[in-house]
mmCIF file of C-alpha atoms and ligand atoms in Angstrom:
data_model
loop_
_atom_site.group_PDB
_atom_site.id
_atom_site.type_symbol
_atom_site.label_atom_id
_atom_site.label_comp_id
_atom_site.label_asym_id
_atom_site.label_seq_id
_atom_site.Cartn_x
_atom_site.Cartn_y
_atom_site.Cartn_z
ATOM 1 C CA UNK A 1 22.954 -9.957 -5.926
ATOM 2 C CA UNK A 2 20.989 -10.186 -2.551
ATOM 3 C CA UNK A 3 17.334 -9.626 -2.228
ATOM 4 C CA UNK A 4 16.150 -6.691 -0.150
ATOM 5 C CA UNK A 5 12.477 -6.130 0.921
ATOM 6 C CA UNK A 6 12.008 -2.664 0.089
ATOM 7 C CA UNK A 7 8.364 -1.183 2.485
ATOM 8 C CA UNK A 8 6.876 2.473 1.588
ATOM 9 C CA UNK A 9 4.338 3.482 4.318
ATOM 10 C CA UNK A 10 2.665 6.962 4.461
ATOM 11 C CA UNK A 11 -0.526 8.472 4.688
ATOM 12 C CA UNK A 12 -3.084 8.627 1.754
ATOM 13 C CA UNK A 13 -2.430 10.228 -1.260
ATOM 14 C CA UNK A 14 1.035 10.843 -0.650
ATOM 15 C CA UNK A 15 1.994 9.187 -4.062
ATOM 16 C CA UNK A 16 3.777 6.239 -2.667
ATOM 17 C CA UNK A 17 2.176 3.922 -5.306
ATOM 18 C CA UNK A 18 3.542 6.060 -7.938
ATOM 19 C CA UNK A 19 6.723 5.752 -6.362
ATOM 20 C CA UNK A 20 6.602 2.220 -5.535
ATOM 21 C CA UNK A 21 5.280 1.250 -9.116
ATOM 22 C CA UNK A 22 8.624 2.842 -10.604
ATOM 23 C CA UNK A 23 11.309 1.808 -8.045
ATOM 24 C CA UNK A 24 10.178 -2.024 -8.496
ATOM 25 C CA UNK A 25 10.239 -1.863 -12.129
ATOM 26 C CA UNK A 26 13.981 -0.398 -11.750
ATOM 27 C CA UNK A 27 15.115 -2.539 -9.545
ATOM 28 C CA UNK A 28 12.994 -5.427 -11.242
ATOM 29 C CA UNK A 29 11.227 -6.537 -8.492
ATOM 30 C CA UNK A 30 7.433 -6.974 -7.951
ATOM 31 C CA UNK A 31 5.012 -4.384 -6.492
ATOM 32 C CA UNK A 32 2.673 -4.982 -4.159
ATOM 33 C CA UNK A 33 -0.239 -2.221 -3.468
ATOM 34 C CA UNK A 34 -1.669 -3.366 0.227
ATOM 35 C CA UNK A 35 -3.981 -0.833 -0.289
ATOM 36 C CA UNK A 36 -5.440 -2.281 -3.052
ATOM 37 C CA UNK A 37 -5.470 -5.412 -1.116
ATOM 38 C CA UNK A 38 -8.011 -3.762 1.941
ATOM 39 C CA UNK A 39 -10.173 -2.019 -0.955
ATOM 40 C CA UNK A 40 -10.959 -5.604 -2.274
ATOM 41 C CA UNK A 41 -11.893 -6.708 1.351
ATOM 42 C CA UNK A 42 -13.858 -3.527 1.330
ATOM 43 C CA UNK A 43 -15.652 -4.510 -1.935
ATOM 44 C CA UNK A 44 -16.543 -7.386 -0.998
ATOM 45 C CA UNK A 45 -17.808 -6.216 2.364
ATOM 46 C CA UNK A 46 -20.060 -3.701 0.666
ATOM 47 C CA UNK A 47 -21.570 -6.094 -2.217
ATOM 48 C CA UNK A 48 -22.230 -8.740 0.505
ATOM 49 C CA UNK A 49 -23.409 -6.551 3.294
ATOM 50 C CA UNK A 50 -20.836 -8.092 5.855
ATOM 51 C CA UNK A 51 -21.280 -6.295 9.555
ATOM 52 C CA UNK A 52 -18.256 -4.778 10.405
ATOM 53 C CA UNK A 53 -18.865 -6.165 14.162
ATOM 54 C CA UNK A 54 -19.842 -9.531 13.798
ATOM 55 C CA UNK A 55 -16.503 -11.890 13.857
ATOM 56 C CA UNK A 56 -18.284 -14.632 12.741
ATOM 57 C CA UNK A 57 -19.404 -12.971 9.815
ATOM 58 C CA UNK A 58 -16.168 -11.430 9.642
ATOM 59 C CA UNK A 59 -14.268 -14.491 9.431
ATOM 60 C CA UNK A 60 -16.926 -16.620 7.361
ATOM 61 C CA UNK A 61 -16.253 -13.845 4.550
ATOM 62 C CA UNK A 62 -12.541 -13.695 5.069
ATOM 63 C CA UNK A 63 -12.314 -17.260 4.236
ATOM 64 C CA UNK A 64 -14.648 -16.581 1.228
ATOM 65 C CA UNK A 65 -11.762 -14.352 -0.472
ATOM 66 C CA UNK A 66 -9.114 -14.534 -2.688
ATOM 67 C CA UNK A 67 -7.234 -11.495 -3.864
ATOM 68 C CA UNK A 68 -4.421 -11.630 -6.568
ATOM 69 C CA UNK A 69 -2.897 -9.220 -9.139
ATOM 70 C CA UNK A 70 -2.037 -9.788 -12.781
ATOM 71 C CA UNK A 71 -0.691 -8.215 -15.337
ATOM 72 C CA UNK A 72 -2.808 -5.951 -17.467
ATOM 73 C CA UNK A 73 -2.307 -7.376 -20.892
ATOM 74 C CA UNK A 74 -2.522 -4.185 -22.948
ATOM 75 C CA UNK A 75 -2.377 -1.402 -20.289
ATOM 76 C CA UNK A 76 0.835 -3.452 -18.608
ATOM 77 C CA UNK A 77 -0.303 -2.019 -15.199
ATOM 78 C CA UNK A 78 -0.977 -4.568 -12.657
ATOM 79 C CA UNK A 79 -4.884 -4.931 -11.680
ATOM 80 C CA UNK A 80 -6.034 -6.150 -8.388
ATOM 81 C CA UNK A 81 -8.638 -9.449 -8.770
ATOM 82 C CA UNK A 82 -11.033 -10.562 -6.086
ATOM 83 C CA UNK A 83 -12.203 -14.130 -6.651
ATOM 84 C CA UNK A 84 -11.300 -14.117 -9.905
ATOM 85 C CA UNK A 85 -12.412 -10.616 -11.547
ATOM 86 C CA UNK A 86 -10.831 -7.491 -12.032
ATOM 87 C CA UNK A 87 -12.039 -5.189 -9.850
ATOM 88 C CA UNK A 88 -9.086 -2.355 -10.140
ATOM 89 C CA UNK A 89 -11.067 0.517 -11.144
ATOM 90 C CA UNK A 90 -13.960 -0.456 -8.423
ATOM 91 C CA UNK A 91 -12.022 -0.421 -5.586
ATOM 92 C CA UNK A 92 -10.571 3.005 -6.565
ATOM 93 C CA UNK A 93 -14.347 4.747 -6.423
ATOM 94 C CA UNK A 94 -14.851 7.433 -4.337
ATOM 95 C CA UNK A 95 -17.834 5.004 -2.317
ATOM 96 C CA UNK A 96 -15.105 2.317 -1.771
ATOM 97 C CA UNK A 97 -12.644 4.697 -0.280
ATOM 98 C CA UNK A 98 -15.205 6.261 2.195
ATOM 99 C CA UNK A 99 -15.590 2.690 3.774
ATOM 100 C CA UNK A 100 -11.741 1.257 3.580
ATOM 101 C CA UNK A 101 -10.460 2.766 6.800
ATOM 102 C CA UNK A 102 -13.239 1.234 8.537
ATOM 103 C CA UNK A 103 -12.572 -1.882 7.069
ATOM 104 C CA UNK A 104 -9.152 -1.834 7.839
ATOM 105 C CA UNK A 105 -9.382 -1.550 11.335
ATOM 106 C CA UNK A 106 -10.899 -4.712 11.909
ATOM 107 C CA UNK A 107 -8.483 -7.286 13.743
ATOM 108 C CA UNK A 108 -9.579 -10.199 11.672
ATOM 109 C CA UNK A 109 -9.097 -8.388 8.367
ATOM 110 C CA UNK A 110 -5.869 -7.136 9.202
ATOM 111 C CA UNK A 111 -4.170 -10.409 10.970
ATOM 112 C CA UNK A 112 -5.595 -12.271 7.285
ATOM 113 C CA UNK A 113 -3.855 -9.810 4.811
ATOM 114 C CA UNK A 114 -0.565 -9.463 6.763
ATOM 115 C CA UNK A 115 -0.416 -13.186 6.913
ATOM 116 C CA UNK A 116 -0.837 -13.318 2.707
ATOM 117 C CA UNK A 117 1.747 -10.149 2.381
ATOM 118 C CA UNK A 118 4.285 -11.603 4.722
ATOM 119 C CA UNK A 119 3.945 -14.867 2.196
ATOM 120 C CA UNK A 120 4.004 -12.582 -1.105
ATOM 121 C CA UNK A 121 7.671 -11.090 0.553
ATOM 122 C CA UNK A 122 9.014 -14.558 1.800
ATOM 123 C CA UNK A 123 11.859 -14.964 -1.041
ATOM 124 C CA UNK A 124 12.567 -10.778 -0.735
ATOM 125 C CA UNK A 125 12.903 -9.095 -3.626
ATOM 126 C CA UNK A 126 9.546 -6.875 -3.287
ATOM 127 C CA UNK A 127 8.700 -3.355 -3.234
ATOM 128 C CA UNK A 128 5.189 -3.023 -0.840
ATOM 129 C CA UNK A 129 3.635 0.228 -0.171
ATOM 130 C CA UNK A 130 1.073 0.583 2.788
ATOM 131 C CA UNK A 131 0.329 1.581 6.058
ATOM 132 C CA UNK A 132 2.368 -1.010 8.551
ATOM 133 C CA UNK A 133 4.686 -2.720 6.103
ATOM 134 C CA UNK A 134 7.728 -1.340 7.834
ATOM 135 C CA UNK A 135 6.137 -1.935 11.179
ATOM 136 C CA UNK A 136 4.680 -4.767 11.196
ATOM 137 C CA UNK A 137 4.422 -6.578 7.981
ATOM 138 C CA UNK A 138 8.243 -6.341 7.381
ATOM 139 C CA UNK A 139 10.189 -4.786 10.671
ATOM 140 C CA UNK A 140 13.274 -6.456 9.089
ATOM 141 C CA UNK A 141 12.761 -4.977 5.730
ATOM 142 C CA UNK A 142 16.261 -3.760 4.596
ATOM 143 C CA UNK A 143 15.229 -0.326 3.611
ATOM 144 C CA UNK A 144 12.083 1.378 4.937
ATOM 145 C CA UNK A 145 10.553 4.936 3.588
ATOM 146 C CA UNK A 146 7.973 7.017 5.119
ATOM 147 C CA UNK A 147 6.439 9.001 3.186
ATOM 148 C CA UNK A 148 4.134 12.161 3.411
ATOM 149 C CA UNK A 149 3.454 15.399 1.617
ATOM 150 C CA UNK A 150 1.209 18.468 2.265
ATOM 151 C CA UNK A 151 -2.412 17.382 2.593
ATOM 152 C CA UNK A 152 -3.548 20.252 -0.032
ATOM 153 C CA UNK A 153 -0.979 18.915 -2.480
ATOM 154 C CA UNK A 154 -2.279 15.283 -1.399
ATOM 155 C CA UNK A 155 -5.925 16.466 -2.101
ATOM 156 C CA UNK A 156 -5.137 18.019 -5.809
ATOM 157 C CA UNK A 157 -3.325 14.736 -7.435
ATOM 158 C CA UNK A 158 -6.131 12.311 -5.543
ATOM 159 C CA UNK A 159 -8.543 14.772 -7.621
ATOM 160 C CA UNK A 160 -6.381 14.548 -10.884
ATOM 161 C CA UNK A 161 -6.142 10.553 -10.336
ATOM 162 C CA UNK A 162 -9.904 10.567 -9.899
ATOM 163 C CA UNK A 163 -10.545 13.009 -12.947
ATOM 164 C CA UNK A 164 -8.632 10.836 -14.963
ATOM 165 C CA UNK A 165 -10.658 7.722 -14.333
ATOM 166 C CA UNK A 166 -13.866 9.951 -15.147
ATOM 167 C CA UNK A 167 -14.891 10.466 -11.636
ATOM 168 C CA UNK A 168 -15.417 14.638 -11.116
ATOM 169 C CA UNK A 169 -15.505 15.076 -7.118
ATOM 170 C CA UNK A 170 -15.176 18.537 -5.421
ATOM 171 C CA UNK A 171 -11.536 19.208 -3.726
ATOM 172 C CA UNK A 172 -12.932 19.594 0.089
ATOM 173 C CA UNK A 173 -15.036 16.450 -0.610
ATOM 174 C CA UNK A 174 -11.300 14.805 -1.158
ATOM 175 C CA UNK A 175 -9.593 16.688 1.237
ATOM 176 C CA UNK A 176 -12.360 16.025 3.780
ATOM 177 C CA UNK A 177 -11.885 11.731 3.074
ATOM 178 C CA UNK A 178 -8.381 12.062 3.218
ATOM 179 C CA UNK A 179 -8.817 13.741 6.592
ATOM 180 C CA UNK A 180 -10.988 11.291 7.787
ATOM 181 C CA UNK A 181 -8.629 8.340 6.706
ATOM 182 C CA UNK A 182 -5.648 9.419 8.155
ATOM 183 C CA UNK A 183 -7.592 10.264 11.373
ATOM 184 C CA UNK A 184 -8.585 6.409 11.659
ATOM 185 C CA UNK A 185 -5.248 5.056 10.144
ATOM 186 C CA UNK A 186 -3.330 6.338 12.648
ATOM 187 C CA UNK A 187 -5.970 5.842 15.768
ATOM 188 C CA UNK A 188 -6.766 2.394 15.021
ATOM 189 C CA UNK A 189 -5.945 0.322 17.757
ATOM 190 C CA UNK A 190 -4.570 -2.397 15.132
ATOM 191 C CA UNK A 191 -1.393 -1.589 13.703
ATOM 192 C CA UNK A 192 -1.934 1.843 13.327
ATOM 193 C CA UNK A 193 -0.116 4.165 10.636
ATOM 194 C CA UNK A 194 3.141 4.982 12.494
ATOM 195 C CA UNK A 195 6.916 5.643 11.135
ATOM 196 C CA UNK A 196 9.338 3.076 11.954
ATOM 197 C CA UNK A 197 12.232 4.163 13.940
ATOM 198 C CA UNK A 198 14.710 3.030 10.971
ATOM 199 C CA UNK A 199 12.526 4.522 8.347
ATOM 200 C CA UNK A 200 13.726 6.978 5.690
ATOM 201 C CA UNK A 201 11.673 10.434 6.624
ATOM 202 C CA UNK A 202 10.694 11.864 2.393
ATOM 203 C CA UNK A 203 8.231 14.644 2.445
ATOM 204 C CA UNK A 204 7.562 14.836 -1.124
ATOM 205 C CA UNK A 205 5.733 18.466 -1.476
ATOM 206 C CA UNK A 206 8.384 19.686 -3.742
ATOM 207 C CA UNK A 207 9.624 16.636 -5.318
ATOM 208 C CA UNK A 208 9.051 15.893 -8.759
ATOM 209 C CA UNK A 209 7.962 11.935 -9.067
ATOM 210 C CA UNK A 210 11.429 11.600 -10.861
ATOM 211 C CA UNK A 211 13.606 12.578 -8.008
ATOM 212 C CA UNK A 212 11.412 10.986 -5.911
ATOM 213 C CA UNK A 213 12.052 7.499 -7.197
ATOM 214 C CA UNK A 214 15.843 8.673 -7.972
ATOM 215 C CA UNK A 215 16.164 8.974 -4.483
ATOM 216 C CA UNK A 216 14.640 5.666 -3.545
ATOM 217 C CA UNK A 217 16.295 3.362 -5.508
ATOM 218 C CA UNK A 218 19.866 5.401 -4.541
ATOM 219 C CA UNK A 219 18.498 4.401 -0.602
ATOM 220 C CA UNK A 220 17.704 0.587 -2.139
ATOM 221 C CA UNK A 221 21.274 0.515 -4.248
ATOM 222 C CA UNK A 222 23.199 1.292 -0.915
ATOM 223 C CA UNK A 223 20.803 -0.949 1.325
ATOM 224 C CA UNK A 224 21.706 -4.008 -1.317
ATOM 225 C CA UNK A 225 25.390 -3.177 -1.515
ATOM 226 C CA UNK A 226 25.746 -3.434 2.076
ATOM 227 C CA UNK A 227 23.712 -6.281 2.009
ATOM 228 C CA UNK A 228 26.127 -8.033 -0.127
ATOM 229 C CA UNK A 229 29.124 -7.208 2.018
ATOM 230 C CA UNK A 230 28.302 -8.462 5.259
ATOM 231 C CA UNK A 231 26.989 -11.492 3.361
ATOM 232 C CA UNK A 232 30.754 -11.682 1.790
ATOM 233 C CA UNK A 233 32.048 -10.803 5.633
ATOM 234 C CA UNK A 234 30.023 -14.155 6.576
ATOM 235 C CA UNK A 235 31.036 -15.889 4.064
ATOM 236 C CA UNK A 236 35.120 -14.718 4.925
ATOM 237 C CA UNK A 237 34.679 -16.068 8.683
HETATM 238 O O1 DC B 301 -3.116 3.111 -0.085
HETATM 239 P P1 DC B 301 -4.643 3.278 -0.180
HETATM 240 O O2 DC B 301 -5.089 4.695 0.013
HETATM 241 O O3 DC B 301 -5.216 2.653 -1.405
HETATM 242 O O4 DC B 301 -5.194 2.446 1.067
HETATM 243 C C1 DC B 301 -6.568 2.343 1.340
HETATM 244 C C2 DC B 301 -6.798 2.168 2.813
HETATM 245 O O5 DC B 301 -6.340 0.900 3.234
HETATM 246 C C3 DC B 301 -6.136 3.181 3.735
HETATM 247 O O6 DC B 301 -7.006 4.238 4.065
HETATM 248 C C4 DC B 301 -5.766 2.398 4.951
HETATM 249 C C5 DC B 301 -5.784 0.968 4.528
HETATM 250 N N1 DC B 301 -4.472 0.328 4.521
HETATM 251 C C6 DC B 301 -4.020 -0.198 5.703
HETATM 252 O O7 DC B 301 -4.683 -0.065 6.725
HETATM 253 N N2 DC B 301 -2.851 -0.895 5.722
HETATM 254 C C7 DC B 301 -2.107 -1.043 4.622
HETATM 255 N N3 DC B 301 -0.970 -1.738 4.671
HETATM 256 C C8 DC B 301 -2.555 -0.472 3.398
HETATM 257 C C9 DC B 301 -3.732 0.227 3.386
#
């Protein structure tokens, strides 16, 4: 069976990690959380006091990190590492996520994580969620989704996901960061937050997360089917 690159983008909290995390694991491919992948930049900015406008700096640090994911070995989720330690339920903190946006805007950053996603997707087979995977990370991924949902609805599970982890934080306080996130994800002058023109449009709202990811891997079953024929039609000429 061919490969497809399968790229979710979508504004914050829209619950395309959910997604993303279930459609891999049906189509048995790996799942890559870019987001996870600018919160460990944004960790490391923090804990080392890295300007935001120095590019020396900037750089010096880049070339200081090293983010992977693993397996969880009990909880089977996969955790994000930065140099070596697990940092997944730092980077998900409330003062991490006030910063990331920021972070993310920064040229240097950006241009050093697309360069390490674009290698994690080389051999397909990938599901990637984001911000600019369709656009710019993969613009030849074989199926693209966009995703969004209603920013109250996005503001009650981000307070669920937090409440769960132990974190209580007020719902405008949430609301207000997921405001401010989008604003800057989809200003940045950097490969801002936009839908691709072949995307799949999936405004979530009133989806359950099982039709959600029903729907998803239908899209990904056709993509790959079709994939597989004009690869036969090649082969035929
Ligand atoms: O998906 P998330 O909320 O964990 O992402 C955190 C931030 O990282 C988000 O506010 C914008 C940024 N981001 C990005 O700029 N590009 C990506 N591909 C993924 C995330």
């Amino acid at each position: 069976m061919p490969k497809i690159i399968v790229a979710i983008d979508g504004y914050s909290s829209c619950g395309k990690s959910t997604t993303a995390k279930l459609v891999a694991k049906q189509l048995n491919y790996p799942y890559i959380d870019t987001g996870a992948m600018y919160r460990a930049v944004t960790l490391y900015f923090l804990q080392n006091h890295i300007s935001s406008t120095n590019k020396r700096e900037i750089e010096n640090a880049l070339s200081q990190i090293q983010i992977s994911f693993r397996r969880h070995p009990e909880l089977g989720r996969n955790d994000t590492y930065l140099n070596g330690l697990n940092i997944e339920d730092e980077i998900r903190k409330m003062y991490v996520s006030e910063k990331v946006s920021d972070v993310s805007a920064i040229a240097e950053v950006r241009h050093a994580l697309v360069a390490q996603q674009q290698r994690m997707g080389k051999s397909r087979g990938i599901v990637m969620d984001g911000r600019d995977i369709g656009t710019v990370v993969f613009p030849h991924a074989e199926l693209k989704i966009f995703m969004t949902a209603d920013p109250l609805i996005r503001a009650q599970r981000r307070q669920l996901e937090l409440l769960e982890k132990g974190e209580l934080i007020g719902l405008e306080e949430i609301a207000e960061n997921l405001r401010m996130r989008d604003h800057i994800d989809t200003n940045r002058a950097e490969s801002p937050l936009r839908q691709a023109e072949d995307a799949v449009y999936i405004d979530n709202s009133l989806m359950t997360l099982d039709e959600q990811v029903e729907m998803v891997v239908r899209l990904a079953d056709e993509r790959i089917t079709s994939s597989l024929r004009s690869r036969e039609m090649k082969k035929a000429k």
